[in-house]
Structures are given as C-alpha cells and as structure tokens.
Amino acid sequence: KMEKVCDAQIKGVSTGTTILAATFDGGVVIGSDSRASIGGEYVSSKTINKVIQVHDRVFCCMSGSLADAQAVTKAAKFHLALHSVQMETPPLVIAAATILKDLCYRNKEELQAGFITAGWDQKRGAQVYVVSLGGMLVSQPVTIGGSGSTYIYGYVDAKYKPDMSREECLQFAINALALAMGRDNVSGGVANLAVITESGVEHVVVPGNKLPTFHDD
Amino acid sequence: GSNMEGTGPEWLSAEVKTGTTIIAIEFDGGVVLGSDSRVSAGDAVVNRVMNKLSPLHDRIFCALSGSAADAQTIAEMVNYQLDVHSVEIDADPKVRSAATLVRNISYRYKEELSAHLIVAGWDRHEGGQVYATLNGLLTRQPFAIGGSGSFYVYGFVDAEYRKGMNKEESQKFVLNTLSLAMSRDGSSGGVAYMVTIDEQGAEEKVILGNDLMTFFDQ
C-alpha cells in the first residue's frame, strides 16, 4: 500500500486559512485565524501568526504555502525598509503591495502564496490590496482569502458597508472570521487582528472560546 | 495542445449539471423552499430558467441539485411511489415518508448517482419539516442549503438564522441567501424560484434578477 504523499509534505507546512481585511472610516482592520495544518490532517500549529507587520502602518496576511509566504514576506520587508530610507518618508501601502506582487509574479512558477496588504498612508489614507496566486494586484474596500473564505462570501457581501465606524468594522471582522473558522476544518484557533489608523496600530486577539457563537453553537 | 476538428464544442459532451443553490427552511406552520434557475454543461448555460423545485405531492416539494438527469429521475420516481403510497394509506403522505423514499434511492444507488435532494413540506402530524438526504443520509433540520452555491453562504446563514422566524421573515431569508450565492457562484444564476407550503397548500413564485437584493459593490 503506497503512502499518500501530498503537495504539502513536499512544500512544507501549508496554511489552510482564513484571512481578511476591511476599510472603515479612518482606518483598516486586517485579521486571520491561527491554524497551520499539514494536508488538512494534522494541525501543526494552533497559534501561528499570519498577520505580519512589514512597516509601521503596513501589515500583510499570507495564505497558501506558509514556507513560500514567509520567504516572500522576509524579502519584501527588506525591500520596503530600503525603499523607505531612500525616499525619506514612510512607504505608501501600494508600494508594499507592489513589492509583494513583483516577487509573486516573477517567481510564479515556484511559488504558491497569496497576500492581502492593508495599511494607512498620508497620501491615500486607509487601503486594502490583494495579491493573488499568479501575481495580480487589485485594490478593494474589503477582501477575504484562504480556504475558509469561500464560506463567508455571502456574509461579507451582505454585511460589509463602506465607512463603518471602527467598532462596527472590528465586530464585522471578528464575526466573519468566527463563521469561517466554524465551517472550515483547516481554519481555527484564535482570531488575530490589527487595527491600523493614522494614530497607530492596535493588536486584537480573540481566543477561540471568546469568539461569537451562532445559532447552532 | 492540438485539437482535432470534428469533436465539436466541449459543452456538447459535458455532463449536464444543476450546479446550483438550493435552500429550504421551516417556520411555524410550514416551509419555504428556494432555488436558482441555472443549468450548465461545462462552461455553457443550457437552461437559464429551470425550476429546480419539483412537487412530490400536494404539500411536499423537493429541491434538486447535482446531475440534472439523476435529480429529475429521483424526483419522478418518488412522485410515483408517493402516489401509490397515499392511495394505499388513503391519506396524504407524511413529509418524512417522502424524504425516506428519496433517501432509499440515494443510498442504494449512491455509486451511480450524483444528486442531492432537499425534501420539505407540511403534513398534519408534524407541521412544516425540512429533510436533507445528502449521500443517502436522512436528517431533519431547521433549515438546509445545498448545491455548489451553498458553500459561499454558509457563513451568512449561520449568522442570520434565528429560531422562530415567521413566514415573511423566512421568505426574505431564502431570497437574500439565494441572491448572495447567485452573485458569487458561477454555476448559479438566472431567476429565483420560491415555494411556500402550509396547511392551505403550496404557493409558487418567481423573482426576477433585478428584483433580488443588491450589495455594496453593485
């Protein structure tokens, strides 16, 4: 009987995952679950951090192969820091997203990583960008990604409103993550979120047992 | 790769599926069923106005998903079997009986068939009931969703469902869920069909695309 060898074992730990980012009036919320699994059969980490700070007011969330995503984020952090020093100004969110996009696009054959970039800059305020698997870059007011995201397209479409307040947007993000984690078996653990505004960054962690519950919980 | 002339377009040989969104929900006194209307064969939409809510008896309907041929055949067979059964017992059949007949076929032929039917209706013993029969399982639920479009709305129905909704709220819930799924699932679309069943009978309705809910990005 042949051992089942899945892509994940070759590529390293994979993030079956749920990630999201949403703009509100004055800032942006970015968040994810915290589960890393191997091939959907074993949870290799219950508390992995998928919300990475790439600069003071720019964060990104990774999906796909965790190994690939970590390597790309490390390279992007370096390029962004250098760019920011050369420009003598905090980087634009679109600059961070473009650096990630370039890495993903030029190495599309080898890589299997997608990103959501969210942040605040002086020029355009709060923004969210999506870099998809092949290296497409798109700006959206709200976006979701990862395997768990399929289950919450309907919820996000119905419940997201542009220009919500900070509290409304944070609650919306926590609800969406909780719903996805409840249905996707490769998403779970705690909800890690960051709220980014002109004045700073606030980290919010919601442990599994404090997540909102729904009618059948 | 090269393509031989004469094999024709891919959709001529592709299996015809009701890649679909179907939903049924129980309220106090009856049930509401809903479905989209798209039937696809590969990339082509071969019917954009198909009614996937099929009557099994006066107050029992089923919602079809999966392979169009398989689903229709199961519905027709059960329709016949229920007719015979209701003559034998000289009464209207129970919803559970209809669901059991569907489940028996789905389970016995599970290797050959590829269809999921949700059975819902009203009878005087238990009132409104919804049964899911996926893969030959029989389970009664307060509401059930199915088809390819259902994956996108699991989060929405989990968040929005509340116990004890009345008829109007249930109808709204069904239509909103269908709108969301139809706007995201490539295999769901067209118009929405809705059937409301209670003691008085079954009322069928068609809701056109432009009368459905729209969202922040439309």
Short mmCIF file of C-alpha atoms in Angstrom, two decimals:
data_model
loop_
_atom_site.label_atom_id
_atom_site.label_comp_id
_atom_site.label_asym_id
_atom_site.label_seq_id
_atom_site.Cartn_x
_atom_site.Cartn_y
_atom_site.Cartn_z
CA LYS A 1 0.00 0.00 0.00
CA MET A 2 1.54 3.30 -1.11
CA GLU A 3 1.94 6.13 1.40
CA LYS A 4 -0.09 9.15 0.42
CA VAL A 5 2.40 11.92 -0.30
CA CYS A 6 0.68 15.23 -0.63
CA ASP A 7 1.92 18.50 -2.01
CA ALA A 8 2.00 19.95 1.47
CA GLN A 9 4.61 17.50 2.69
CA ILE A 10 6.84 18.44 -0.20
CA LYS A 11 6.23 22.18 0.05
CA GLY A 12 6.33 22.32 3.81
CA VAL A 13 3.63 23.40 6.21
CA SER A 14 0.59 24.79 4.43
CA THR A 15 -1.85 27.37 5.72
CA GLY A 16 -5.37 26.23 5.17
CA THR A 17 -6.57 29.54 6.39
CA THR A 18 -9.00 32.41 6.61
CA ILE A 19 -7.70 35.96 6.14
CA LEU A 20 -9.48 39.22 5.65
CA ALA A 21 -9.07 42.98 5.55
CA ALA A 22 -11.67 45.75 5.51
CA THR A 23 -11.52 49.54 5.36
CA PHE A 24 -13.58 51.71 7.67
CA ASP A 25 -13.93 55.43 8.15
CA GLY A 26 -10.39 56.43 9.12
CA GLY A 27 -8.55 53.12 9.03
CA VAL A 28 -8.40 49.46 8.19
CA VAL A 29 -8.83 46.16 10.03
CA ILE A 30 -6.76 43.15 8.99
CA GLY A 31 -7.14 39.71 10.55
CA SER A 32 -6.68 35.97 10.29
CA ASP A 33 -7.15 32.67 12.07
CA SER A 34 -4.14 30.92 13.66
CA ARG A 35 -4.12 27.35 12.42
CA ALA A 36 -1.38 25.72 10.35
CA SER A 37 -2.05 22.22 9.08
CA ILE A 38 -0.27 19.58 7.03
CA GLY A 39 -2.50 18.39 4.24
CA GLY A 40 -5.62 19.01 6.27
CA GLU A 41 -4.94 16.00 8.52
CA TYR A 42 -2.72 17.32 11.27
CA VAL A 43 -2.68 20.69 12.96
CA SER A 44 0.99 21.54 13.16
CA SER A 45 0.44 24.81 14.97
CA LYS A 46 -2.58 26.20 16.81
CA THR A 47 -1.15 29.65 17.31
CA ILE A 48 0.67 30.68 14.21
CA ASN A 49 0.75 34.39 13.41
CA LYS A 50 -0.33 35.10 9.86
CA VAL A 51 -0.64 38.88 10.30
CA ILE A 52 2.83 40.23 9.61
CA GLN A 53 3.94 43.81 10.10
CA VAL A 54 6.02 44.90 7.13
CA HIS A 55 6.28 48.55 8.21
CA ASP A 56 4.90 50.92 10.84
CA ARG A 57 1.47 51.26 9.29
CA VAL A 58 1.52 48.44 6.73
CA PHE A 59 0.53 44.85 7.51
CA CYS A 60 0.06 41.83 5.36
CA CYS A 61 -1.69 38.49 5.72
CA MET A 62 -0.49 35.38 3.98
CA SER A 63 -2.26 32.38 2.52
CA GLY A 64 -1.19 29.30 0.61
CA SER A 65 2.13 27.66 1.38
CA LEU A 66 3.41 29.07 4.66
CA ALA A 67 7.01 28.38 3.69
CA ASP A 68 6.67 30.38 0.47
CA ALA A 69 4.76 33.17 2.17
CA GLN A 70 7.35 33.57 4.93
CA ALA A 71 10.18 33.72 2.41
CA VAL A 72 8.38 36.32 0.30
CA THR A 73 7.44 38.49 3.30
CA LYS A 74 11.04 38.44 4.54
CA ALA A 75 12.29 39.66 1.16
CA ALA A 76 9.52 42.25 0.90
CA LYS A 77 10.27 43.64 4.38
CA PHE A 78 13.87 44.19 3.37
CA HIS A 79 12.99 45.89 0.06
CA LEU A 80 10.39 48.06 1.75
CA ALA A 81 12.75 49.20 4.51
CA LEU A 82 15.39 50.14 1.94
CA HIS A 83 12.81 51.95 -0.20
CA SER A 84 11.54 53.88 2.79
CA VAL A 85 15.05 55.01 3.75
CA GLN A 86 15.81 56.09 0.18
CA MET A 87 12.54 58.07 -0.08
CA GLU A 88 12.98 59.52 3.44
CA THR A 89 9.30 59.02 4.10
CA PRO A 90 7.04 56.21 5.37
CA PRO A 91 6.18 53.92 2.45
CA LEU A 92 2.88 54.03 0.63
CA VAL A 93 0.67 50.98 1.13
CA ILE A 94 0.63 50.48 -2.63
CA ALA A 95 4.44 50.35 -2.59
CA ALA A 96 4.37 47.44 -0.15
CA ALA A 97 1.70 45.68 -2.21
CA THR A 98 3.64 46.22 -5.43
CA ILE A 99 6.82 44.76 -3.93
CA LEU A 100 4.90 41.63 -2.91
CA LYS A 101 3.26 41.49 -6.33
CA ASP A 102 6.59 41.71 -8.16
CA LEU A 103 8.00 38.86 -6.09
CA CYS A 104 4.92 36.70 -6.68
CA TYR A 105 4.67 37.48 -10.40
CA ARG A 106 8.33 36.98 -11.31
CA ASN A 107 8.52 33.71 -9.39
CA LYS A 108 5.04 32.47 -10.17
CA GLU A 109 6.24 29.01 -11.31
CA GLU A 110 7.88 28.18 -8.00
CA LEU A 111 5.64 29.98 -5.54
CA GLN A 112 2.21 29.23 -4.14
CA ALA A 113 1.49 32.21 -1.93
CA GLY A 114 -1.17 34.91 -1.89
CA PHE A 115 -1.30 38.10 0.17
CA ILE A 116 -3.63 40.71 1.49
CA THR A 117 -1.86 44.02 2.20
CA ALA A 118 -3.57 46.62 4.33
CA GLY A 119 -2.43 49.85 5.88
CA TRP A 120 -2.64 53.58 6.17
CA ASP A 121 -0.54 56.24 4.43
CA GLN A 122 -0.54 60.02 4.22
CA LYS A 123 -1.42 60.15 0.53
CA ARG A 124 -4.45 57.86 0.19
CA GLY A 125 -5.46 57.03 3.74
CA ALA A 126 -6.73 53.53 4.51
CA GLN A 127 -6.29 50.98 1.73
CA VAL A 128 -6.52 47.24 1.11
CA TYR A 129 -4.74 45.44 -1.73
CA VAL A 130 -4.91 41.84 -2.85
CA VAL A 131 -2.05 39.97 -4.50
CA SER A 132 -3.41 36.72 -5.90
CA LEU A 133 -1.54 33.47 -6.58
CA GLY A 134 -0.33 34.40 -10.08
CA GLY A 135 0.69 37.92 -9.15
CA MET A 136 -2.35 40.08 -9.95
CA LEU A 137 -2.65 43.24 -7.85
CA VAL A 138 -6.07 44.71 -7.15
CA SER A 139 -7.41 47.32 -4.72
CA GLN A 140 -10.68 46.64 -2.92
CA PRO A 141 -12.51 48.14 0.07
CA VAL A 142 -12.89 44.71 1.63
CA THR A 143 -11.36 41.38 0.75
CA ILE A 144 -11.18 37.81 2.04
CA GLY A 145 -8.81 34.96 1.26
CA GLY A 146 -7.70 31.47 2.14
CA SER A 147 -9.62 28.21 2.13
CA GLY A 148 -12.07 29.36 4.79
CA SER A 149 -13.08 32.41 2.80
CA THR A 150 -15.45 30.50 0.49
CA TYR A 151 -17.89 30.08 3.36
CA ILE A 152 -18.12 33.78 4.16
CA TYR A 153 -18.51 35.39 0.74
CA GLY A 154 -22.23 35.64 1.34
CA TYR A 155 -21.79 37.08 4.84
CA VAL A 156 -19.24 39.68 3.73
CA ASP A 157 -21.30 40.73 0.69
CA ALA A 158 -24.37 41.16 2.88
CA LYS A 159 -22.83 42.80 5.93
CA TYR A 160 -19.94 44.98 4.78
CA LYS A 161 -20.69 48.68 4.40
CA PRO A 162 -18.12 51.27 3.37
CA ASP A 163 -17.43 53.95 6.04
CA MET A 164 -18.42 51.90 9.08
CA SER A 165 -17.14 53.03 12.45
CA ARG A 166 -14.06 51.41 13.94
CA GLU A 167 -16.09 49.32 16.40
CA GLU A 168 -18.57 48.15 13.73
CA CYS A 169 -15.77 47.14 11.39
CA LEU A 170 -13.86 45.28 14.10
CA GLN A 171 -17.01 43.37 15.09
CA PHE A 172 -17.74 42.60 11.43
CA ALA A 173 -14.22 41.18 11.00
CA ILE A 174 -14.41 39.07 14.16
CA ASN A 175 -17.82 37.71 13.16
CA ALA A 176 -16.62 36.83 9.66
CA LEU A 177 -13.53 35.02 10.98
CA ALA A 178 -15.60 33.15 13.57
CA LEU A 179 -18.09 31.99 10.92
CA ALA A 180 -15.34 30.79 8.60
CA MET A 181 -13.47 29.02 11.40
CA GLY A 182 -16.71 27.29 12.33
CA ARG A 183 -17.14 25.76 8.89
CA ASP A 184 -13.59 25.27 7.53
CA ASN A 185 -11.73 22.43 9.21
CA VAL A 186 -8.33 23.84 8.28
CA SER A 187 -9.04 27.22 9.88
CA GLY A 188 -9.24 27.66 13.62
CA GLY A 189 -7.52 28.62 16.85
CA VAL A 190 -7.59 32.29 17.81
CA ALA A 191 -8.51 35.33 15.75
CA ASN A 192 -5.54 37.67 15.27
CA LEU A 193 -6.44 41.18 14.18
CA ALA A 194 -4.71 44.54 13.75
CA VAL A 195 -6.50 47.90 13.55
CA ILE A 196 -4.43 50.47 11.64
CA THR A 197 -5.18 54.18 11.68
CA GLU A 198 -3.26 57.42 11.27
CA SER A 199 -2.55 57.48 15.00
CA GLY A 200 -1.21 53.96 15.33
CA VAL A 201 -1.76 50.24 15.40
CA GLU A 202 -3.81 48.21 17.87
CA HIS A 203 -3.47 44.44 18.09
CA VAL A 204 -6.59 42.48 18.99
CA VAL A 205 -6.51 38.78 19.84
CA VAL A 206 -9.77 36.89 20.38
CA PRO A 207 -9.24 33.42 21.87
CA GLY A 208 -11.36 30.59 20.45
CA ASN A 209 -13.69 30.39 23.42
CA LYS A 210 -14.39 34.14 23.29
CA LEU A 211 -15.41 34.18 19.64
CA PRO A 212 -19.04 34.99 18.86
CA THR A 213 -21.32 31.97 18.70
CA PHE A 214 -24.23 31.40 16.37
CA HIS A 215 -27.50 29.58 16.37
CA ASP A 216 -26.20 26.01 16.42
CA ASP A 217 -23.22 26.53 18.75
CA GLY B 1 -2.17 21.01 -27.19
CA SER B 2 -3.75 20.32 -30.60
CA ASN B 3 -7.46 19.99 -31.00
CA MET B 4 -8.97 17.64 -33.59
CA GLU B 5 -11.65 19.21 -35.77
CA GLY B 6 -14.95 17.44 -35.63
CA THR B 7 -15.09 16.71 -31.90
CA GLY B 8 -17.38 19.72 -31.52
CA PRO B 9 -17.59 22.20 -28.64
CA GLU B 10 -16.78 20.84 -25.19
CA TRP B 11 -20.21 21.53 -23.80
CA LEU B 12 -21.91 19.09 -26.19
CA SER B 13 -20.27 16.19 -24.42
CA ALA B 14 -20.05 17.68 -20.94
CA GLU B 15 -22.36 16.34 -18.29
CA VAL B 16 -25.40 18.49 -17.67
CA LYS B 17 -25.39 19.64 -14.06
CA THR B 18 -27.64 21.78 -12.00
CA GLY B 19 -24.64 23.43 -10.35
CA THR B 20 -26.93 25.20 -8.08
CA THR B 21 -28.06 26.89 -4.95
CA ILE B 22 -30.98 25.35 -3.09
CA ILE B 23 -32.39 26.13 0.31
CA ALA B 24 -35.33 25.09 2.47
CA ILE B 25 -36.37 26.47 5.85
CA GLU B 26 -39.06 25.54 8.34
CA PHE B 27 -41.28 28.12 10.01
CA ASP B 28 -44.13 27.73 12.45
CA GLY B 29 -46.88 26.38 10.20
CA GLY B 30 -44.97 25.45 7.06
CA VAL B 31 -41.81 25.62 4.98
CA VAL B 32 -40.25 27.83 2.33
CA LEU B 33 -38.09 26.35 -0.46
CA GLY B 34 -35.94 28.32 -2.87
CA SER B 35 -33.63 27.71 -5.80
CA ASP B 36 -31.80 29.46 -8.61
CA SER B 37 -32.52 28.56 -12.26
CA ARG B 38 -29.21 27.83 -13.98
CA VAL B 39 -28.37 24.52 -15.67
CA SER B 40 -24.87 24.23 -17.05
CA ALA B 41 -22.99 21.78 -19.27
CA GLY B 42 -19.32 22.60 -18.82
CA ASP B 43 -18.98 26.33 -19.49
CA ALA B 44 -22.28 26.71 -21.29
CA VAL B 45 -25.56 27.56 -19.64
CA VAL B 46 -28.01 25.24 -21.35
CA ASN B 47 -31.10 26.38 -19.45
CA ARG B 48 -31.31 29.71 -17.62
CA VAL B 49 -34.87 29.40 -16.38
CA MET B 50 -35.13 25.88 -14.98
CA ASN B 51 -37.39 25.43 -11.97
CA LYS B 52 -35.49 23.18 -9.59
CA LEU B 53 -38.32 22.96 -7.08
CA SER B 54 -40.19 19.81 -8.02
CA PRO B 55 -43.50 18.69 -6.50
CA LEU B 56 -43.57 15.25 -4.88
CA HIS B 57 -47.13 15.65 -3.59
CA ASP B 58 -49.67 18.41 -2.90
CA ARG B 59 -47.81 19.73 0.14
CA ILE B 60 -44.39 18.16 -0.34
CA PHE B 61 -41.71 19.54 -2.67
CA CYS B 62 -38.07 18.74 -3.28
CA ALA B 63 -35.16 20.92 -4.39
CA LEU B 64 -32.82 19.43 -6.99
CA SER B 65 -29.03 19.76 -7.20
CA GLY B 66 -26.13 17.87 -8.76
CA SER B 67 -26.59 15.97 -12.01
CA ALA B 68 -29.76 17.26 -13.68
CA ALA B 69 -30.76 13.86 -15.09
CA ASP B 70 -30.18 12.00 -11.82
CA ALA B 71 -32.04 14.55 -9.74
CA GLN B 72 -35.04 14.70 -12.06
CA THR B 73 -35.26 10.92 -12.25
CA ILE B 74 -35.21 10.53 -8.48
CA ALA B 75 -37.92 13.16 -8.13
CA GLU B 76 -40.14 11.48 -10.74
CA MET B 77 -39.69 8.04 -9.21
CA VAL B 78 -40.53 9.28 -5.73
CA ASN B 79 -43.52 11.23 -7.07
CA TYR B 80 -44.88 7.95 -8.44
CA GLN B 81 -44.07 5.95 -5.31
CA LEU B 82 -45.75 8.57 -3.13
CA ASP B 83 -48.90 8.48 -5.26
CA VAL B 84 -49.14 4.74 -4.77
CA HIS B 85 -48.38 5.04 -1.05
CA SER B 86 -51.00 7.73 -0.45
CA VAL B 87 -53.67 5.59 -2.15
CA GLU B 88 -52.64 2.62 -0.02
CA ILE B 89 -52.92 4.54 3.26
CA ASP B 90 -55.91 6.53 1.99
CA ALA B 91 -54.44 9.76 3.32
CA ASP B 92 -51.92 12.47 2.48
CA PRO B 93 -48.37 11.17 2.92
CA LYS B 94 -46.04 12.37 5.66
CA VAL B 95 -43.09 14.54 4.65
CA ARG B 96 -40.83 12.03 6.40
CA SER B 97 -42.18 9.29 4.13
CA ALA B 98 -41.28 11.29 1.02
CA ALA B 99 -37.83 12.03 2.41
CA THR B 100 -37.35 8.35 3.24
CA LEU B 101 -38.24 7.31 -0.31
CA VAL B 102 -35.70 9.80 -1.69
CA ARG B 103 -33.10 8.62 0.79
CA ASN B 104 -33.67 4.96 -0.13
CA ILE B 105 -32.91 5.64 -3.78
CA SER B 106 -29.94 7.93 -3.00
CA TYR B 107 -28.40 5.36 -0.68
CA ARG B 108 -28.99 2.23 -2.75
CA TYR B 109 -27.59 3.79 -5.91
CA LYS B 110 -25.04 6.08 -4.30
CA GLU B 111 -22.21 4.84 -6.54
CA GLU B 112 -24.12 5.54 -9.73
CA LEU B 113 -26.00 8.68 -8.81
CA SER B 114 -24.70 12.17 -8.23
CA ALA B 115 -27.58 14.24 -6.96
CA HIS B 116 -28.64 15.81 -3.67
CA LEU B 117 -32.30 16.49 -2.99
CA ILE B 118 -33.65 18.53 -0.11
CA VAL B 119 -37.21 17.44 0.76
CA ALA B 120 -39.56 19.85 2.52
CA GLY B 121 -43.28 20.15 3.09
CA TRP B 122 -46.20 20.27 5.51
CA ASP B 123 -48.26 17.46 6.98
CA ARG B 124 -50.87 17.45 9.74
CA HIS B 125 -48.76 15.27 12.07
CA GLU B 126 -45.58 17.36 12.41
CA GLY B 127 -46.35 20.59 10.57
CA GLY B 128 -43.54 22.09 8.49
CA GLN B 129 -40.44 19.90 8.09
CA VAL B 130 -37.14 20.04 6.16
CA TYR B 131 -35.06 16.94 5.46
CA ALA B 132 -31.59 16.70 3.91
CA THR B 133 -30.76 13.48 2.03
CA LEU B 134 -27.13 14.05 1.03
CA ASN B 135 -25.25 10.83 0.14
CA GLY B 136 -28.06 8.65 1.41
CA LEU B 137 -28.28 10.15 4.89
CA LEU B 138 -31.68 11.24 6.24
CA THR B 139 -31.68 14.09 8.70
CA ARG B 140 -34.31 16.61 9.75
CA GLN B 141 -33.00 20.16 10.15
CA PRO B 142 -34.49 23.58 10.88
CA PHE B 143 -33.08 24.66 7.51
CA ALA B 144 -30.88 23.11 4.82
CA ILE B 145 -28.78 24.51 2.00
CA GLY B 146 -27.23 22.63 -0.89
CA GLY B 147 -25.60 22.82 -4.30
CA SER B 148 -22.35 24.41 -5.42
CA GLY B 149 -23.51 27.90 -4.44
CA SER B 150 -24.26 26.88 -0.87
CA PHE B 151 -20.58 26.96 0.18
CA TYR B 152 -20.46 30.73 -0.24
CA VAL B 153 -23.40 31.33 2.06
CA TYR B 154 -22.66 29.01 4.99
CA GLY B 155 -21.33 31.98 6.93
CA PHE B 156 -24.36 34.10 6.07
CA VAL B 157 -26.98 31.51 7.07
CA ASP B 158 -25.05 30.62 10.25
CA ALA B 159 -25.09 34.29 11.25
CA GLU B 160 -28.60 35.21 10.14
CA TYR B 161 -30.75 32.19 11.03
CA ARG B 162 -32.84 32.64 14.12
CA LYS B 163 -35.33 30.20 15.60
CA GLY B 164 -38.98 31.13 15.39
CA MET B 165 -38.99 33.24 12.21
CA ASN B 166 -42.44 33.73 10.71
CA LYS B 167 -43.47 33.15 7.08
CA GLU B 168 -42.45 36.57 5.72
CA GLU B 169 -39.09 36.55 7.53
CA SER B 170 -38.39 33.03 6.24
CA GLN B 171 -39.19 34.09 2.67
CA LYS B 172 -36.85 37.07 2.99
CA PHE B 173 -34.14 34.83 4.45
CA VAL B 174 -34.47 32.44 1.49
CA LEU B 175 -34.34 35.22 -1.12
CA ASN B 176 -31.38 37.00 0.47
CA THR B 177 -29.43 33.76 0.71
CA LEU B 178 -30.16 32.92 -2.92
CA SER B 179 -29.12 36.41 -4.08
CA LEU B 180 -25.80 36.20 -2.31
CA ALA B 181 -24.99 32.73 -3.60
CA MET B 182 -26.10 33.52 -7.16
CA SER B 183 -23.86 36.56 -7.27
CA ARG B 184 -20.76 34.57 -6.26
CA ASP B 185 -21.22 31.08 -7.72
CA GLY B 186 -20.58 30.80 -11.43
CA SER B 187 -22.85 27.76 -11.62
CA SER B 188 -25.83 29.52 -10.02
CA GLY B 189 -27.82 32.33 -11.54
CA GLY B 190 -30.83 33.42 -13.52
CA VAL B 191 -34.05 33.92 -11.58
CA ALA B 192 -35.07 32.75 -8.14
CA TYR B 193 -37.92 30.29 -7.66
CA MET B 194 -39.67 30.13 -4.30
CA VAL B 195 -42.36 27.80 -2.98
CA THR B 196 -44.19 28.41 0.33
CA ILE B 197 -46.07 25.42 1.72
CA ASP B 198 -48.50 25.47 4.63
CA GLU B 199 -51.83 23.92 5.63
CA GLN B 200 -53.59 25.86 2.88
CA GLY B 201 -51.41 24.48 0.08
CA ALA B 202 -48.34 25.34 -1.96
CA GLU B 203 -47.75 28.80 -3.43
CA GLU B 204 -45.14 29.14 -6.17
CA LYS B 205 -43.40 32.38 -7.05
CA VAL B 206 -40.71 33.60 -9.48
CA ILE B 207 -38.47 36.51 -8.53
CA LEU B 208 -36.61 38.11 -11.43
CA GLY B 209 -32.92 39.02 -11.25
CA ASN B 210 -33.38 42.76 -10.95
CA ASP B 211 -35.79 42.35 -8.05
CA LEU B 212 -33.21 40.49 -5.96
CA MET B 213 -31.10 42.06 -3.20
CA THR B 214 -28.05 44.07 -4.29
CA PHE B 215 -24.86 44.70 -2.30
CA PHE B 216 -22.38 47.40 -1.53
CA ASP B 217 -20.30 46.87 -4.65
CA GLN B 218 -23.16 46.90 -7.18
#
